[in-house]
N, CA and C atoms as an extended XYZ file, in Angstrom:
237
Properties=species:S:1:pos:R:3:atomname:S:1:resname:S:1:resid:I:1 pbc="F F F"
N         6.269      -17.241       10.213 N   MET     1
C         5.184      -17.258        9.239 CA  MET     1
C         4.530      -15.869        9.235 C   MET     1
N         4.372      -15.267        8.054 N   ASN     2
C         3.768      -13.948        7.997 CA  ASN     2
C         2.249      -14.041        8.130 C   ASN     2
N         1.606      -12.884        8.240 N   ILE     3
C         0.161      -12.848        8.507 CA  ILE     3
C        -0.636      -13.502        7.384 C   ILE     3
N        -0.224      -13.352        6.146 N   VAL     4
C        -0.952      -13.954        5.029 CA  VAL     4
C        -0.891      -15.472        5.119 C   VAL     4
N         0.289      -16.001        5.384 N   GLU     5
C         0.424      -17.460        5.528 CA  GLU     5
C        -0.418      -17.968        6.692 C   GLU     5
N        -0.420      -17.226        7.785 N   ARG     6
C        -1.211      -17.642        8.951 CA  ARG     6
C        -2.699      -17.620        8.642 C   ARG     6
N        -3.148      -16.623        7.892 N   LEU     7
C        -4.570      -16.558        7.532 CA  LEU     7
C        -4.951      -17.684        6.580 C   LEU     7
N        -4.039      -18.057        5.707 N   ARG     8
C        -4.319      -19.143        4.760 CA  ARG     8
C        -4.390      -20.510        5.454 C   ARG     8
N        -3.819      -20.593        6.639 N   THR     9
C        -3.903      -21.842        7.410 CA  THR     9
C        -4.801      -21.618        8.629 C   THR     9
N        -5.802      -20.773        8.442 N   PHE    10
C        -6.715      -20.357        9.507 CA  PHE    10
C        -7.345      -21.543       10.233 C   PHE    10
N        -7.634      -22.616        9.518 N   ASP    11
C        -8.297      -23.763       10.137 CA  ASP    11
C        -7.414      -24.463       11.164 C   ASP    11
N        -6.104      -24.179       11.147 N   SER    12
C        -5.213      -24.813       12.118 CA  SER    12
C        -4.902      -23.898       13.302 C   SER    12
N        -5.532      -22.713       13.339 N   VAL    13
C        -5.311      -21.780       14.441 CA  VAL    13
C        -6.199      -22.183       15.614 C   VAL    13
N        -5.612      -22.344       16.799 N   PRO    14
C        -6.442      -22.673       17.969 CA  PRO    14
C        -7.498      -21.592       18.204 C   PRO    14
N        -8.673      -22.002       18.641 N   ASP    15
C        -9.784      -21.059       18.844 CA  ASP    15
C        -9.387      -19.867       19.711 C   ASP    15
N        -8.576      -20.109       20.712 N   ALA    16
C        -8.176      -19.033       21.619 CA  ALA    16
C        -7.346      -17.966       20.903 C   ALA    16
N        -6.701      -18.316       19.796 N   ASP    17
C        -5.837      -17.370       19.084 CA  ASP    17
C        -6.512      -16.694       17.884 C   ASP    17
N        -7.750      -17.067       17.596 N   VAL    18
C        -8.427      -16.520       16.420 CA  VAL    18
C        -8.582      -15.006       16.514 C   VAL    18
N        -9.040      -14.504       17.647 N   ILE    19
C        -9.232      -13.058       17.805 CA  ILE    19
C        -7.893      -12.333       17.674 C   ILE    19
N        -6.845      -12.874       18.254 N   LEU    20
C        -5.521      -12.254       18.127 CA  LEU    20
C        -5.076      -12.205       16.673 C   LEU    20
N        -5.281      -13.298       15.958 N   LEU    21
C        -4.905      -13.364       14.552 CA  LEU    21
C        -5.695      -12.348       13.728 C   LEU    21
N        -6.990      -12.266       13.976 N   LEU    22
C        -7.821      -11.314       13.225 CA  LEU    22
C        -7.434       -9.874       13.532 C   LEU    22
N        -7.135       -9.567       14.777 N   ASN    23
C        -6.694       -8.213       15.130 CA  ASN    23
C        -5.352       -7.876       14.493 C   ASN    23
N        -4.439       -8.843       14.473 N   GLU    24
C        -3.143       -8.624       13.839 CA  GLU    24
C        -3.326       -8.375       12.334 C   GLU    24
N        -4.210       -9.133       11.716 N   ALA    25
C        -4.478       -8.947       10.287 CA  ALA    25
C        -5.084       -7.573       10.033 C   ALA    25
N        -6.031       -7.163       10.872 N   ALA    26
C        -6.655       -5.848       10.706 CA  ALA    26
C        -5.626       -4.733       10.863 C   ALA    26
N        -4.729       -4.869       11.833 N   ASP    27
C        -3.672       -3.863       12.027 CA  ASP    27
C        -2.775       -3.763       10.798 C   ASP    27
N        -2.415       -4.909       10.233 N   GLU    28
C        -1.555       -4.892        9.053 CA  GLU    28
C        -2.282       -4.286        7.854 C   GLU    28
N        -3.540       -4.610        7.687 N   ILE    29
C        -4.328       -4.029        6.596 CA  ILE    29
C        -4.358       -2.514        6.728 C   ILE    29
N        -4.568       -2.001        7.942 N   GLU    30
C        -4.588       -0.549        8.147 CA  GLU    30
C        -3.241        0.085        7.797 C   GLU    30
N        -2.133       -0.549        8.189 N   ARG    31
C        -0.807       -0.011        7.857 CA  ARG    31
C        -0.575        0.007        6.354 C   ARG    31
N        -0.955       -1.073        5.687 N   LEU    32
C        -0.749       -1.149        4.240 CA  LEU    32
C        -1.644       -0.157        3.502 C   LEU    32
N        -2.868        0.020        3.970 N   ARG    33
C        -3.755        1.016        3.345 CA  ARG    33
C        -3.182        2.415        3.476 C   ARG    33
N        -2.615        2.720        4.639 N   GLU    34
C        -2.016        4.041        4.835 CA  GLU    34
C        -0.872        4.253        3.854 C   GLU    34
N        -0.042        3.250        3.659 N   ALA    35
C         1.051        3.358        2.689 CA  ALA    35
C         0.492        3.538        1.279 C   ALA    35
N        -0.538        2.781        0.934 N   LEU    36
C        -1.146        2.914       -0.391 CA  LEU    36
C        -1.747        4.303       -0.593 C   LEU    36
N        -2.362        4.854        0.456 N   ARG    37
C        -2.944        6.203        0.337 CA  ARG    37
C        -1.868        7.222       -0.041 C   ARG    37
N        -0.675        7.084        0.544 N   PHE    38
C         0.420        7.990        0.213 CA  PHE    38
C         0.733        7.916       -1.276 C   PHE    38
N         0.907        6.698       -1.784 N   TYR    39
C         1.267        6.525       -3.187 CA  TYR    39
C         0.094        6.786       -4.131 C   TYR    39
N        -1.119        6.683       -3.626 N   ALA    40
C        -2.302        6.918       -4.460 CA  ALA    40
C        -2.621        8.403       -4.617 C   ALA    40
N        -2.094        9.242       -3.753 N   ASP    41
C        -2.421       10.662       -3.750 CA  ASP    41
C        -1.814       11.358       -4.969 C   ASP    41
N        -2.650       11.818       -5.889 N   PRO    42
C        -2.149       12.479       -7.102 CA  PRO    42
C        -1.246       13.680       -6.816 C   PRO    42
N        -1.433       14.330       -5.676 N   GLU    43
C        -0.604       15.489       -5.349 CA  GLU    43
C         0.862       15.110       -5.159 C   GLU    43
N         1.138       13.863       -4.827 N   HIS    44
C         2.524       13.450       -4.640 CA  HIS    44
C         3.255       13.280       -5.969 C   HIS    44
N         2.554       13.428       -7.073 N   TYR    45
C         3.171       13.274       -8.390 CA  TYR    45
C         3.219       14.597       -9.151 C   TYR    45
N         2.826       15.676       -8.505 N   GLU    46
C         2.844       16.987       -9.137 CA  GLU    46
C         4.094       17.740       -8.710 C   GLU    46
N         4.661       18.493       -9.628 N   TYR    47
C         5.783       19.350       -9.281 CA  TYR    47
C         5.251       20.617       -8.640 C   TYR    47
N         5.905       21.026       -7.592 N   LYS    48
C         5.525       22.241       -6.873 CA  LYS    48
C         6.549       23.333       -7.185 C   LYS    48
N         6.188       24.560       -6.936 N   VAL    49
C         7.115       25.667       -7.119 CA  VAL    49
C         8.320       25.417       -6.222 C   VAL    49
N         9.503       25.515       -6.794 N   GLY    50
C        10.728       25.318       -6.042 CA  GLY    50
C        11.326       23.928       -6.193 C   GLY    50
N        10.633       23.024       -6.903 N   ASP    51
C        11.214       21.699       -7.134 CA  ASP    51
C        12.512       21.839       -7.903 C   ASP    51
N        13.481       21.013       -7.583 N   ILE    52
C        14.805       21.095       -8.191 CA  ILE    52
C        14.834       20.477       -9.587 C   ILE    52
N        14.043       19.454       -9.821 N   ALA    53
C        14.104       18.725      -11.098 CA  ALA    53
C        13.798       19.644      -12.272 C   ALA    53
N        14.549       19.473      -13.312 N   VAL    54
C        14.284       20.196      -14.554 CA  VAL    54
C        13.431       19.275      -15.411 C   VAL    54
N        12.231       19.700      -15.746 N   MET    55
C        11.263       18.828      -16.407 CA  MET    55
C        11.817       18.166      -17.666 C   MET    55
N        12.623       18.851      -18.442 N   SER    56
C        13.104       18.277      -19.694 CA  SER    56
C        14.120       17.155      -19.468 C   SER    56
N        14.711       17.103      -18.278 N   ASN    57
C        15.731       16.092      -18.002 CA  ASN    57
C        15.259       15.000      -17.041 C   ASN    57
N        13.980       14.987      -16.716 N   VAL    58
C        13.469       14.007      -15.762 CA  VAL    58
C        13.334       12.654      -16.440 C   VAL    58
N        13.887       11.641      -15.809 N   GLU    59
C        13.681       10.267      -16.266 CA  GLU    59
C        12.788        9.599      -15.237 C   GLU    59
N        11.592        9.231      -15.647 N   TRP    60
C        10.625        8.661      -14.718 CA  TRP    60
C        10.900        7.185      -14.488 C   TRP    60
N        10.767        6.765      -13.235 N   ASN    61
C        10.815        5.344      -12.931 CA  ASN    61
C         9.385        4.802      -13.004 C   ASN    61
N         9.203        3.522      -12.722 N   GLU    62
C         7.866        2.922      -12.849 CA  GLU    62
C         6.853        3.577      -11.929 C   GLU    62
N         7.284        3.976      -10.725 N   ILE    63
C         6.362        4.616       -9.795 CA  ILE    63
C         5.919        5.966      -10.352 C   ILE    63
N         6.868        6.718      -10.897 N   GLY    64
C         6.519        8.012      -11.469 CA  GLY    64
C         5.613        7.882      -12.678 C   GLY    64
N         5.870        6.896      -13.505 N   LEU    65
C         5.032        6.686      -14.688 CA  LEU    65
C         3.634        6.237      -14.307 C   LEU    65
N         3.525        5.438      -13.266 N   ASP    66
C         2.240        4.912      -12.799 CA  ASP    66
C         1.391        6.012      -12.161 C   ASP    66
N         2.033        6.976      -11.525 N   GLU    67
C         1.386        8.095      -10.844 CA  GLU    67
C         0.310        7.647       -9.858 C   GLU    67
N         0.529        6.521       -9.194 N   GLY    68
C        -0.384        6.081       -8.145 CA  GLY    68
C        -1.555        5.243       -8.598 C   GLY    68
N        -1.635        4.911       -9.880 N   ALA    69
C        -2.788        4.164      -10.394 CA  ALA    69
C        -2.943        2.804       -9.717 C   ALA    69
N        -1.843        2.077       -9.537 N   LYS    70
C        -1.929        0.758       -8.896 CA  LYS    70
C        -2.373        0.888       -7.444 C   LYS    70
N        -1.855        1.864       -6.748 N   ALA    71
C        -2.246        2.064       -5.350 CA  ALA    71
C        -3.719        2.431       -5.246 C   ALA    71
N        -4.203        3.315       -6.120 N   ARG    72
C        -5.630        3.681       -6.091 CA  ARG    72
C        -6.502        2.473       -6.412 C   ARG    72
N        -6.082        1.644       -7.381 N   ALA    73
C        -6.845        0.445       -7.728 CA  ALA    73
C        -6.883       -0.527       -6.559 C   ALA    73
N        -5.754       -0.685       -5.865 N   ALA    74
C        -5.715       -1.599       -4.726 CA  ALA    74
C        -6.609       -1.106       -3.603 C   ALA    74
N        -6.624        0.193       -3.374 N   LEU    75
C        -7.486        0.748       -2.329 CA  LEU    75
C        -8.969        0.566       -2.666 C   LEU    75
N        -9.291        0.590       -3.966 N   LYS    76
C       -10.682        0.386       -4.381 CA  LYS    76
C       -11.035       -1.099       -4.455 C   LYS    76
N       -10.019       -1.967       -4.386 N   GLY    77
C       -10.247       -3.394       -4.462 CA  GLY    77
C       -10.345       -3.909       -5.887 C   GLY    77
N        -9.808       -3.145       -6.851 N   THR    78
C        -9.871       -3.561       -8.239 CA  THR    78
C        -8.531       -4.048       -8.761 C   THR    78
N        -7.523       -4.110       -7.910 N   GLU    79
C        -6.183       -4.557       -8.327 CA  GLU    79
C        -5.930       -5.926       -7.793 C   GLU    79
């Protein structure tokens, strides 16, 4: 059972395991936020000097088209 499922059945968690469950959830939230910060950073969507891609031939995928908007919204709690 993943952390989300365990949190949704929080009332069935023995009292002795509540602190462990909450710490595990906090650790996972921190890991996911760090990943979101990477994708939310506008600098990761800018071309730098020396990039190999030729701008006229670039085909953007959904992540490139989004340019981190979903990640920034999730970090702000609006997604």
